[in-house]
PDB file of C-alpha atoms and ligand atoms in Angstrom:
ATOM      1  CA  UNK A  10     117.707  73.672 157.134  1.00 40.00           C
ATOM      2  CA  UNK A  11     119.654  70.925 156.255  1.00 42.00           C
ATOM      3  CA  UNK A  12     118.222  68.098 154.733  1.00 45.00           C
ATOM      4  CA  UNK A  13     120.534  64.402 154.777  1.00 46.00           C
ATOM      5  CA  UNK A  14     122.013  62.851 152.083  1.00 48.00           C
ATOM      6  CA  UNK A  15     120.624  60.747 149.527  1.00 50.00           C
ATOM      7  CA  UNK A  16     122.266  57.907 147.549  1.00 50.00           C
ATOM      8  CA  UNK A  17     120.091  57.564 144.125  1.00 73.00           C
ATOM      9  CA  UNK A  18     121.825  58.424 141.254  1.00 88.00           C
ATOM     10  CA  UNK A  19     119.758  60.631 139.286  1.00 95.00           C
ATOM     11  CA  UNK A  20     117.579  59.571 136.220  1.00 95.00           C
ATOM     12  CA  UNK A  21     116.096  61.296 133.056  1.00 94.00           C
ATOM     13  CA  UNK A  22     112.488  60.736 132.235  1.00 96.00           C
ATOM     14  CA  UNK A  23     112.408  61.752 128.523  1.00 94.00           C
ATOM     15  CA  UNK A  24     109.690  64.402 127.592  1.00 94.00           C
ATOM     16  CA  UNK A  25     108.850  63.676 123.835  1.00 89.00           C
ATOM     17  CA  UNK A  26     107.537  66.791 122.027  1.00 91.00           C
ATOM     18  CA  UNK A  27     105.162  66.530 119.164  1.00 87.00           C
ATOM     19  CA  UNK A  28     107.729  68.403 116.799  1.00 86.00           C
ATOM     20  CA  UNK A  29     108.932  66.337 114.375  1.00 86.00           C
ATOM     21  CA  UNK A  30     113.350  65.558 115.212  1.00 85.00           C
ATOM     22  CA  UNK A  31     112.268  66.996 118.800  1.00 83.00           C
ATOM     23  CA  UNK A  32     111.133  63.428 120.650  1.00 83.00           C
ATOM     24  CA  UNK A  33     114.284  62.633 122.101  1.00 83.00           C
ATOM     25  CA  UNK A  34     115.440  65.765 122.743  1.00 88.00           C
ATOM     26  CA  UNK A  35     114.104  67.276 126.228  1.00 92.00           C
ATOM     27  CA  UNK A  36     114.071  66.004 129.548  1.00 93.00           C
ATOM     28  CA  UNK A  37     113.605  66.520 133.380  1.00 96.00           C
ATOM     29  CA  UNK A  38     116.549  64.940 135.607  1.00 97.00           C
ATOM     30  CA  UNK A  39     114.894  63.411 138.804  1.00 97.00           C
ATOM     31  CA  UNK A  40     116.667  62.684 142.023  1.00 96.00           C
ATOM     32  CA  UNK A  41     114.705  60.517 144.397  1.00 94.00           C
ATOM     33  CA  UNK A  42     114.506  60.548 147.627  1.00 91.00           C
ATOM     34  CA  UNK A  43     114.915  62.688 150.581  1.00 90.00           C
ATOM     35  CA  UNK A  44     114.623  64.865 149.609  1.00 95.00           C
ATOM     36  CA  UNK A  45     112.694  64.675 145.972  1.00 96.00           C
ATOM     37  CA  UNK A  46     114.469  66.766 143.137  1.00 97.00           C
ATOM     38  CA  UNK A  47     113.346  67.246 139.267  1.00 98.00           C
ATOM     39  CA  UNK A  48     115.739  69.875 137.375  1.00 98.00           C
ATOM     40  CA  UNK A  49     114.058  71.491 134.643  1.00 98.00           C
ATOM     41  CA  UNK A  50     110.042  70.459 134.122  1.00 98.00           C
ATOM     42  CA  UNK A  51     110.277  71.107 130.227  1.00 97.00           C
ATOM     43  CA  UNK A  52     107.270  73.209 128.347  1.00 97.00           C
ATOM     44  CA  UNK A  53     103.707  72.937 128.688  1.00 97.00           C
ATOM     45  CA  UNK A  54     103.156  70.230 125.891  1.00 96.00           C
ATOM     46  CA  UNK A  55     104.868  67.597 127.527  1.00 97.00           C
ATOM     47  CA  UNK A  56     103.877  68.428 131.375  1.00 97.00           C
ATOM     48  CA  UNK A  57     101.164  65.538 131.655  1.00 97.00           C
ATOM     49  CA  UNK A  58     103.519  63.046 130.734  1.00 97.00           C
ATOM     50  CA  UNK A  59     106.494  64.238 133.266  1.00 98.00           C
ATOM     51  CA  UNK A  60     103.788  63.668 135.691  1.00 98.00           C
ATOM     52  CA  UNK A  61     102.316  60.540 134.709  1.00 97.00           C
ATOM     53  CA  UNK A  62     106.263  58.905 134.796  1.00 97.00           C
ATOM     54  CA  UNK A  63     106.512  60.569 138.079  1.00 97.00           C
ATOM     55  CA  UNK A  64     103.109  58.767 139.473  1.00 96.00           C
ATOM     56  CA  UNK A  65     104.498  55.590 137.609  1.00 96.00           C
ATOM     57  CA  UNK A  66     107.713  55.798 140.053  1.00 95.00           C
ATOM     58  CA  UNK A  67     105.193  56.104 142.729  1.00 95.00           C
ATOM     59  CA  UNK A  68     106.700  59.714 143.411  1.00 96.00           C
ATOM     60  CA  UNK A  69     103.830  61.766 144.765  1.00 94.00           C
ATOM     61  CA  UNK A  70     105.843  64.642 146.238  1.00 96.00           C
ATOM     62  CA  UNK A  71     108.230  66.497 144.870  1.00 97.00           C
ATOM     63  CA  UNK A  72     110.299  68.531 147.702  1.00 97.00           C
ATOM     64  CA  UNK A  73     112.261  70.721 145.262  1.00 98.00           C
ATOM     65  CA  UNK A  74     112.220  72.122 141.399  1.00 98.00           C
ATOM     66  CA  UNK A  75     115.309  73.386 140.437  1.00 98.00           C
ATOM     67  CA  UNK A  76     114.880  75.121 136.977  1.00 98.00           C
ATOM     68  CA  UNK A  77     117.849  75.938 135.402  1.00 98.00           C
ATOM     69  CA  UNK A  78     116.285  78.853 133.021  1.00 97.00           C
ATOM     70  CA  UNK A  79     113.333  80.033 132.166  1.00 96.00           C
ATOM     71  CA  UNK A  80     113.308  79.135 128.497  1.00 96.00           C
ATOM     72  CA  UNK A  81     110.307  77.904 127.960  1.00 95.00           C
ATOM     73  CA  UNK A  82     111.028  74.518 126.935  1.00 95.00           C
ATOM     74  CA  UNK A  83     112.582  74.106 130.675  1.00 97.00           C
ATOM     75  CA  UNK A  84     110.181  75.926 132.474  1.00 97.00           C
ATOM     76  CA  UNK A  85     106.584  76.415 130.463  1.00 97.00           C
ATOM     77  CA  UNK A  86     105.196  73.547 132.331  1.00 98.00           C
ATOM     78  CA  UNK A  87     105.868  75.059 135.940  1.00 98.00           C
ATOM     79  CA  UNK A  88     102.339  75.662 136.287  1.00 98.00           C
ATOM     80  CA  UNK A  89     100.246  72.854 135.958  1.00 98.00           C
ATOM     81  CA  UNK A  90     103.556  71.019 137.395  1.00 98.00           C
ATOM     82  CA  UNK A  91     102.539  72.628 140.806  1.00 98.00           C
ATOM     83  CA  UNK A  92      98.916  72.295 140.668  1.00 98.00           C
ATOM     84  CA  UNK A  93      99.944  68.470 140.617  1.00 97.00           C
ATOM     85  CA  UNK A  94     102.342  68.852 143.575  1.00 98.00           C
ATOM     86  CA  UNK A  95     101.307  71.809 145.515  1.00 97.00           C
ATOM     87  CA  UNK A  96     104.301  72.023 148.126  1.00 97.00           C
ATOM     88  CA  UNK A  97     107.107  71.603 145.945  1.00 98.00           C
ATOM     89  CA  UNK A  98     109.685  74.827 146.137  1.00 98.00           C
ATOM     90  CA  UNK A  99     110.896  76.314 142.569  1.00 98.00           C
ATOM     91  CA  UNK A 100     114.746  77.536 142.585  1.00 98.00           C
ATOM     92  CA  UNK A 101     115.195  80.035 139.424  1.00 97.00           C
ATOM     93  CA  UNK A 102     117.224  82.500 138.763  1.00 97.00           C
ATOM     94  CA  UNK A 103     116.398  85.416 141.233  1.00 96.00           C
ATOM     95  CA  UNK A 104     116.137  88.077 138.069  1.00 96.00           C
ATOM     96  CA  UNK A 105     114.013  85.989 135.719  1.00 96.00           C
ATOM     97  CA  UNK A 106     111.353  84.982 138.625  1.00 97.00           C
ATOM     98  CA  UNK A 107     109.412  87.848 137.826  1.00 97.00           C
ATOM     99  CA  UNK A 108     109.038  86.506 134.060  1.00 97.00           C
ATOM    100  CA  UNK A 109     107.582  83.171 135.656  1.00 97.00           C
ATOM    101  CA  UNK A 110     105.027  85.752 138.031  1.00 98.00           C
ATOM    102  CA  UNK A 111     104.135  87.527 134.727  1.00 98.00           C
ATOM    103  CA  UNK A 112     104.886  85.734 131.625  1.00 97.00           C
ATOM    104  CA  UNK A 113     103.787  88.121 129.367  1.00 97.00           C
ATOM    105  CA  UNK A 114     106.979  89.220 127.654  1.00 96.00           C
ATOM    106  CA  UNK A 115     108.466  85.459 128.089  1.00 96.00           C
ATOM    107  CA  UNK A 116     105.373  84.434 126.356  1.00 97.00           C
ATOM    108  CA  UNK A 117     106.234  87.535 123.477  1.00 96.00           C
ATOM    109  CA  UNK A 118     110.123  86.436 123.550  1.00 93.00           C
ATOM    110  CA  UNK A 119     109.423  82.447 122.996  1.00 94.00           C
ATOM    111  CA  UNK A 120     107.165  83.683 119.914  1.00 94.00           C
ATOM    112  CA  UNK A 121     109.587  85.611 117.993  1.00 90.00           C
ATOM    113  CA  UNK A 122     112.943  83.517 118.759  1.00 87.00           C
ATOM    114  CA  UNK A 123     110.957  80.299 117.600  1.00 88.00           C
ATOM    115  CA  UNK A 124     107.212  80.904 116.482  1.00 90.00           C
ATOM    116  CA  UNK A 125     105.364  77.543 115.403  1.00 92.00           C
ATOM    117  CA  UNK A 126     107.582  75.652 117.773  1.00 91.00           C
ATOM    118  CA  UNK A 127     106.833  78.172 120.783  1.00 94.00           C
ATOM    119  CA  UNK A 128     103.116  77.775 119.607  1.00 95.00           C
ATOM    120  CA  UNK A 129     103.686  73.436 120.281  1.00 94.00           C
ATOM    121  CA  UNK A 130     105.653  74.059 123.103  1.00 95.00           C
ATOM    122  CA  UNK A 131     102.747  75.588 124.758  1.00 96.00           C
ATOM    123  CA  UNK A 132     101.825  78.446 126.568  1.00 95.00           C
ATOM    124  CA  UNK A 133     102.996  79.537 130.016  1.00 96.00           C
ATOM    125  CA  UNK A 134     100.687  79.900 132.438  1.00 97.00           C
ATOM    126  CA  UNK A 135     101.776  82.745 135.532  1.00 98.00           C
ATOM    127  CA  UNK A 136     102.945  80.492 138.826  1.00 97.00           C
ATOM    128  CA  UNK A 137     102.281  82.028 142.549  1.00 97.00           C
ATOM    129  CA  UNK A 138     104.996  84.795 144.185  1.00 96.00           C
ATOM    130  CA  UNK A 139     104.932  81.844 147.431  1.00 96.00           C
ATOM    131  CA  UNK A 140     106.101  78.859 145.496  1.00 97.00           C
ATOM    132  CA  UNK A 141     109.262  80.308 145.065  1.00 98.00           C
ATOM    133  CA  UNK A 142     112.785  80.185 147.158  1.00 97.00           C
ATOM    134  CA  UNK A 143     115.675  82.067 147.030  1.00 93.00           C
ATOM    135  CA  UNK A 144     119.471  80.661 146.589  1.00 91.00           C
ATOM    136  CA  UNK A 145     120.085  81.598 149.436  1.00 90.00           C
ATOM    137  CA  UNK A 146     116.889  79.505 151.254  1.00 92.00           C
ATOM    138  CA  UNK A 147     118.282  76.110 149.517  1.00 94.00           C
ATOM    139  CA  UNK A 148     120.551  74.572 151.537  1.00 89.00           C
ATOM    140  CA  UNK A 149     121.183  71.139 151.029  1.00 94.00           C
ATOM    141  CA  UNK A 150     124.146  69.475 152.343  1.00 92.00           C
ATOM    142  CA  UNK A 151     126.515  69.153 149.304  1.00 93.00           C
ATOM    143  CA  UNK A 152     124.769  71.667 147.134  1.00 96.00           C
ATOM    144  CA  UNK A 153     125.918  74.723 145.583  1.00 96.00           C
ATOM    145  CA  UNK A 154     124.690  76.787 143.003  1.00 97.00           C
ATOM    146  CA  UNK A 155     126.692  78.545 140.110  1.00 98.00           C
ATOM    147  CA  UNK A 156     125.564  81.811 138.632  1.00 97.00           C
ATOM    148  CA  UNK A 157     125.832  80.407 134.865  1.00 98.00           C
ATOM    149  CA  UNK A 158     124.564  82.666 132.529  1.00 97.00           C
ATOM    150  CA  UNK A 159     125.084  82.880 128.718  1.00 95.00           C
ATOM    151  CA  UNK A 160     122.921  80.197 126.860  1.00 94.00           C
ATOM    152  CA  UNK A 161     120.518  82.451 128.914  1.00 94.00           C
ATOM    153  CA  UNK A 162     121.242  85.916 130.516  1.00 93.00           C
ATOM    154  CA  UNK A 163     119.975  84.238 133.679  1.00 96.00           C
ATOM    155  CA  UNK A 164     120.912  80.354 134.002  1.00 97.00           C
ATOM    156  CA  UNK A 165     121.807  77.958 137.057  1.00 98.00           C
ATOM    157  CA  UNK A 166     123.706  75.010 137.510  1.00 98.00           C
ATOM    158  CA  UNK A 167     123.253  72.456 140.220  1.00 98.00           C
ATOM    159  CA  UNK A 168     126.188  71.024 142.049  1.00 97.00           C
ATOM    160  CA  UNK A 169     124.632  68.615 144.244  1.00 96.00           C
ATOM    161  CA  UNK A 170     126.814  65.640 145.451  1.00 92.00           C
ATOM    162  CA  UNK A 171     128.731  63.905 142.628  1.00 92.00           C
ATOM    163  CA  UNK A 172     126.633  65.097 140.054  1.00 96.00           C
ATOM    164  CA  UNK A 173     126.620  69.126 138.094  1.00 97.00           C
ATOM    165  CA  UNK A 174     123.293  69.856 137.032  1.00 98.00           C
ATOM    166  CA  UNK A 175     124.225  72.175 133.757  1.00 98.00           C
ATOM    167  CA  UNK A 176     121.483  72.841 131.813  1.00 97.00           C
ATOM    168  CA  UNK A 177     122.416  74.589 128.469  1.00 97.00           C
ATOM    169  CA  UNK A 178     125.905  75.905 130.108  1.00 98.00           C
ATOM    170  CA  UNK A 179     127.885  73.615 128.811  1.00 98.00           C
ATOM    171  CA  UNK A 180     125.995  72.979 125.448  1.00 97.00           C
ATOM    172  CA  UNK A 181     123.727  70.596 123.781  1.00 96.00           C
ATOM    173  CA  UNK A 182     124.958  67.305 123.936  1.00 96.00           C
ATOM    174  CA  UNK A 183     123.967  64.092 122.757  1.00 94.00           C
ATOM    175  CA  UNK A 184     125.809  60.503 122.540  1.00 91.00           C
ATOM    176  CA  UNK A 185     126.205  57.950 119.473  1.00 88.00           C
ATOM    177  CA  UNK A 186     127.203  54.948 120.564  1.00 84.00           C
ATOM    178  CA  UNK A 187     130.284  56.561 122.707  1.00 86.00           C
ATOM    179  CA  UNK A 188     130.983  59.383 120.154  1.00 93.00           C
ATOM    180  CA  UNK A 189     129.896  63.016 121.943  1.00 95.00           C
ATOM    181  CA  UNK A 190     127.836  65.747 119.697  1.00 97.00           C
ATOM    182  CA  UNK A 191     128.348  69.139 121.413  1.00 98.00           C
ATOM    183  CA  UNK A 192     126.918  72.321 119.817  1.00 98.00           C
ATOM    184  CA  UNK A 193     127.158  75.484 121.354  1.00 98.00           C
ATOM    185  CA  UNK A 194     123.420  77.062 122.411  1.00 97.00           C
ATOM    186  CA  UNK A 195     124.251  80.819 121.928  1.00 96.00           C
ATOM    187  CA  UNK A 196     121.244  82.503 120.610  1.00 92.00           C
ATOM    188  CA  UNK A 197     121.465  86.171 120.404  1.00 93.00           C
ATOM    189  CA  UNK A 198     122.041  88.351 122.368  1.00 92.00           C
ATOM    190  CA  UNK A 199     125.128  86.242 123.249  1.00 95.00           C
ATOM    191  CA  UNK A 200     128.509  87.479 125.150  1.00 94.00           C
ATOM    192  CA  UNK A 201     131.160  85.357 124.541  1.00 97.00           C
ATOM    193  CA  UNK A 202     133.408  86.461 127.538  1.00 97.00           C
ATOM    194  CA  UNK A 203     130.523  85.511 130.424  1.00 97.00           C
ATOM    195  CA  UNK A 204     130.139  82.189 128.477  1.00 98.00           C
ATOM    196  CA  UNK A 205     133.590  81.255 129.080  1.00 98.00           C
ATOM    197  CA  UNK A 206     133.341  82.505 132.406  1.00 98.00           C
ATOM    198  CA  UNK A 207     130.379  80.254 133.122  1.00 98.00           C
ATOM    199  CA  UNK A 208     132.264  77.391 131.287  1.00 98.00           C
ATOM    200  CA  UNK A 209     135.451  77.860 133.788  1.00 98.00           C
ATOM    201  CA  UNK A 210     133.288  78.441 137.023  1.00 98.00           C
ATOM    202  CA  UNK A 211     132.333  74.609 136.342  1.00 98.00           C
ATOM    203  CA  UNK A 212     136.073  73.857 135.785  1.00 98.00           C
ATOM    204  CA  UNK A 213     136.815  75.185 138.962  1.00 98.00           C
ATOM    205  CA  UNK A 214     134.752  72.645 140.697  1.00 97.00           C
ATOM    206  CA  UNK A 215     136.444  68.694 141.067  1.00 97.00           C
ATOM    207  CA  UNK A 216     135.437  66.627 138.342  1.00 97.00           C
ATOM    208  CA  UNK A 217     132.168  64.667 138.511  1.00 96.00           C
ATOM    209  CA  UNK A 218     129.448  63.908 135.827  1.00 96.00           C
ATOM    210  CA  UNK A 219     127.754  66.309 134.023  1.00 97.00           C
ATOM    211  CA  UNK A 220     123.722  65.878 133.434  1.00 97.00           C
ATOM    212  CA  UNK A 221     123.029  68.103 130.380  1.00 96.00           C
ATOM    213  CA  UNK A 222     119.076  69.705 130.343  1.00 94.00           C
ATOM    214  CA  UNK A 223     120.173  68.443 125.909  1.00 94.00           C
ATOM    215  CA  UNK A 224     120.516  65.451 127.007  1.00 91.00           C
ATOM    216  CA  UNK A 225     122.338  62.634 128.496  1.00 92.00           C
ATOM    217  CA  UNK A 226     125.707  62.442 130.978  1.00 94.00           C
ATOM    218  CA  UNK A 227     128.897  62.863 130.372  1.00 96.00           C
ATOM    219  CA  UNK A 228     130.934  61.086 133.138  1.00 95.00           C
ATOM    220  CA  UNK A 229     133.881  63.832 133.098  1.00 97.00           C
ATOM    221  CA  UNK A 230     132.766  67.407 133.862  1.00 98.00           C
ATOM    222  CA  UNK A 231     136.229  68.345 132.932  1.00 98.00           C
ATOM    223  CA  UNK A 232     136.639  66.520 129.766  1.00 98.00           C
ATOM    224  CA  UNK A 233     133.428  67.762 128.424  1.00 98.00           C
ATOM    225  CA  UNK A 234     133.982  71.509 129.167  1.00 98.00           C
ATOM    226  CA  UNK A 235     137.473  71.572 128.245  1.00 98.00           C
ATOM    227  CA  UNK A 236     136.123  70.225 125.257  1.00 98.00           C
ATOM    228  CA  UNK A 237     133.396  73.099 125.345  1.00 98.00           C
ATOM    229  CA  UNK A 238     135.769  75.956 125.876  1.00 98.00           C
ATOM    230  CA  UNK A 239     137.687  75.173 122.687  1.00 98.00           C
ATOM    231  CA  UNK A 240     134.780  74.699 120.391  1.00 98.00           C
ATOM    232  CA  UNK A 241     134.086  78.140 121.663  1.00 98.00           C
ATOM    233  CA  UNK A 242     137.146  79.648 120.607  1.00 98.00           C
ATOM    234  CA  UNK A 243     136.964  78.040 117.399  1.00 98.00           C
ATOM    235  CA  UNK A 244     133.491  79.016 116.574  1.00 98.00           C
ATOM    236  CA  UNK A 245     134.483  82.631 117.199  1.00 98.00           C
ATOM    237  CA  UNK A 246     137.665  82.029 115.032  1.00 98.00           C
ATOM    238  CA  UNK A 247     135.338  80.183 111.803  1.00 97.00           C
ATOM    239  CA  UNK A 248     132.559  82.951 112.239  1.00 97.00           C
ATOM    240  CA  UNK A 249     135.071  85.851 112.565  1.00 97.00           C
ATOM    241  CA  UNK A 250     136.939  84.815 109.473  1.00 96.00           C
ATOM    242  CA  UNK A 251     133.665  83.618 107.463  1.00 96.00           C
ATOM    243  CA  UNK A 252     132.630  87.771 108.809  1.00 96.00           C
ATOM    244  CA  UNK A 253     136.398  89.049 107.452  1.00 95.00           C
ATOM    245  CA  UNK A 254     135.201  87.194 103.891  1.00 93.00           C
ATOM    246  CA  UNK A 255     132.509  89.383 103.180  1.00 90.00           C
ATOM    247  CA  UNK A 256     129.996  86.406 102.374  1.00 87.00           C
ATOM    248  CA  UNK A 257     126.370  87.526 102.322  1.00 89.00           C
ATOM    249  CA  UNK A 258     125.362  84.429 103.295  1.00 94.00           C
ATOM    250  CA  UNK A 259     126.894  84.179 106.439  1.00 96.00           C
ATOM    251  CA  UNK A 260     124.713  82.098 108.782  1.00 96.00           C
ATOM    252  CA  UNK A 261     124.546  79.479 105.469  1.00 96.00           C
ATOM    253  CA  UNK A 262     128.078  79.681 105.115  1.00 96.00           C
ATOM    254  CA  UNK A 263     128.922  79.182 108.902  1.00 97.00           C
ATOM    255  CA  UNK A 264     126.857  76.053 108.900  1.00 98.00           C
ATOM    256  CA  UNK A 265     128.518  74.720 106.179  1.00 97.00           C
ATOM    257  CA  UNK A 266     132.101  75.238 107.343  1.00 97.00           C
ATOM    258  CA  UNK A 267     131.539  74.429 110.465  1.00 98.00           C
ATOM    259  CA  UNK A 268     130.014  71.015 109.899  1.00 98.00           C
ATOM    260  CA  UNK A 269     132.664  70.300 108.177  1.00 97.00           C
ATOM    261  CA  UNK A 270     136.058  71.972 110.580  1.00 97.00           C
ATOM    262  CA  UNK A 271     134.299  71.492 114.096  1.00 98.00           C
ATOM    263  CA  UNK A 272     135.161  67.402 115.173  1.00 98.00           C
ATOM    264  CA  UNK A 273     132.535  67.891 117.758  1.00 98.00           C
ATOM    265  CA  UNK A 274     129.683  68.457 115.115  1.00 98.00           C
ATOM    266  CA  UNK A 275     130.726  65.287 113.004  1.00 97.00           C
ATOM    267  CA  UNK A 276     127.965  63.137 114.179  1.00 96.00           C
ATOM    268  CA  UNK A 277     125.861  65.531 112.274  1.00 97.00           C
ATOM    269  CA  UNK A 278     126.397  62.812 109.729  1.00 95.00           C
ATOM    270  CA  UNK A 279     124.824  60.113 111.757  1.00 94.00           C
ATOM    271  CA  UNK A 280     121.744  61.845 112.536  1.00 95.00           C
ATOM    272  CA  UNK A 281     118.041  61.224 110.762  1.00 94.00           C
ATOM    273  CA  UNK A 282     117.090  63.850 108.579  1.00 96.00           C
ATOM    274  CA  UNK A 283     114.597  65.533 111.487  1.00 94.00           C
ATOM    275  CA  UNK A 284     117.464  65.384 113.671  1.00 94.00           C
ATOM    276  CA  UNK A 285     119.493  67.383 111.421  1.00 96.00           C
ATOM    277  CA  UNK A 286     116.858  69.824 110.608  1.00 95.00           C
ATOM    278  CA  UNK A 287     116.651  70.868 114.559  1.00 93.00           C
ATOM    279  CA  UNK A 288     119.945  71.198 114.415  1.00 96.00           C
ATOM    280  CA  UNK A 289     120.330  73.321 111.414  1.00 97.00           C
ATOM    281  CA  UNK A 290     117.656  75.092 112.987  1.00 94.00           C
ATOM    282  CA  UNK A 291     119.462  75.751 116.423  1.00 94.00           C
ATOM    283  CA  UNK A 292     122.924  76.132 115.069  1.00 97.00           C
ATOM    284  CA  UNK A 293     121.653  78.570 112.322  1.00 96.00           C
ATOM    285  CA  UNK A 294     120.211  80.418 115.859  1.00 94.00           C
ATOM    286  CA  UNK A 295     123.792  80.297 117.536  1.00 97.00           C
ATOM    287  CA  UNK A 296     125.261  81.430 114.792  1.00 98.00           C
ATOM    288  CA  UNK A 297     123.311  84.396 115.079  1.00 96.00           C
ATOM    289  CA  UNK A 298     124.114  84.790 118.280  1.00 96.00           C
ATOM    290  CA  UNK A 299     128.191  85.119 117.741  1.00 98.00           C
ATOM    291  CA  UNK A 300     127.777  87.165 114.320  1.00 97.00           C
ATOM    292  CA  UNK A 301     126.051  89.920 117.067  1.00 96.00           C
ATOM    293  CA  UNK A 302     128.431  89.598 119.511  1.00 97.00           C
ATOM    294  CA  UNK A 303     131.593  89.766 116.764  1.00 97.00           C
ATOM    295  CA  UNK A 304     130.077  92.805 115.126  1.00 95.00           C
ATOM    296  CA  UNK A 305     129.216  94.700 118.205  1.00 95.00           C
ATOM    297  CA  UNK A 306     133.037  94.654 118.993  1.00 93.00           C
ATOM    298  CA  UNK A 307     133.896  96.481 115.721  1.00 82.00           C
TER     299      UNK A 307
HETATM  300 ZN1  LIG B  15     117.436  77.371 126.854  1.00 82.94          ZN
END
């Protein structure tokens, strides 16, 4: 099946959570049209109001879901997402499907990793076998699909047209007034080696904007994840030497030095306090995430 081309250029609608530093910080990507795409429907809290801005649009069927991982504030709202539009197809990663079936241990997993903010995400409800596609079952003229994974052990990104869906693949990014913030999202257990991999998959493809899941657009794919790929490498460098120091404080320490050596974190600065707070909060998490990876090698 091949479906024609559209023309819209895609939009966010912002899904505000009731965490304080977290309302402008998720969001589903729409395309509309024919046919109808939303990437990523964000967690259960915020579900009713992706659907009420849908019904505002006047969109009342949605042909496709493309979820770029199953994390649950990208996917805990799948659920009562399709009891609101019933025909709409879900493309997920094939091996974390079965986590969306029976969400159980994704449920178990969201608790630990983040506890009270898993509890205002919202719970994940299980979503029908039959609502689901494969890869393989998309086609869509001007669409492929990159195998992505390290933010997540299973993650997607959309190439569709002149615009790369990337989810968390090529970081969290936000904009201050044309200054970029990029953080890496590595949360353990994180492999450096298929992160990069991911990161030059999407370098591989011609340059075109990038529509992060953390939020915004970058006009220049290439830019951005050249960009990406270096922070990377100097992340590992910091946390490796920070590791080398002997400091028993190294998450703390990290933070510190890093807010202060990585140019791509300075608009820390700018942020309001609850803004910085998630961010602490995240970064202490990626931090993690390369202090596991750097010891398992030794
Ligand atoms: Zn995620």
């Amino acid at each position: 099946m091949t479906a024609k081309l559209i023309s819209s250029s895609p939009f966010s609608l912002e899904l505000p959570q009731k965490i304080p530093g977290w309302e402008q910080f998720i969001q589903a990507w729409v395309i509309q049209g024919n046919p109808t795409i939303v990437v990523d429907v964000g967690p259960r809290a915020s579900v009713d109001s992706l659907i009420n801005q849908l019904n505002e649009k006047e969109i009342n069927k949605v042909d496709y879901v493309w979820l770029t991982h199953i994390h649950i504030d990208h996917a805990g709202g799948l659920a009562p997402f399709l009891v609101e539009f019933p025909t709409a197809k879900v493309v997920a990663p094939a091996r974390a499907i079965p986590h969306l079936i029976d969400p159980t241990r994704l449920w178990e997993g969201s608790l630990a990793t983040l506890g009270e903010k898993a509890i205002a995400y919202g719970p994940i409800d299980p979503v029908a076998k039959d609502c689901f596609i494969s890869q393989e079952d998309m086609a869509l003229e001007g669409l492929s699909i990159l195998e992505t994974p390290g933010h997540a052990p299973f993650h997607l990104s959309f190439c569709y047209q002149d615009f790369l869906f990337c989810g968390e693949s090529a970081g969290v990014f936000l904009s201050f007034g044309g200054k970029k913030y990029l953080r890496p999202p590595t949360p353990p257990r994180f492999f450096f080696e298929q992160t990069v991999g991911s990161v030059d998959k999407m370098l591989a493809l011609e340059d075109r904007a990038i529509y992060f899941s953390h939020t915004g657009i970058y006009p220049s794919s290439q830019e951005i994840l050249k960009l990406y790929r270096e922070q990377l490498f100097r992340w590992k460098e910091l946390i490796t030497e920070i590791l080398r120091s002997g400091s028993n404080k190294v998450v703390e320490r990290a933070i510190e030095i890093l807010l202060e050596k990585d140019p791509l974190l300075a608009c820390f600065q700018q942020m309001d306090i609850l803004s910085q707070q998630r961010e602490r909060f995240f970064m202490a998490n990626s931090i993690a995430g390369f202090v596991g990876y750097l010891k398992s090698l030794s």
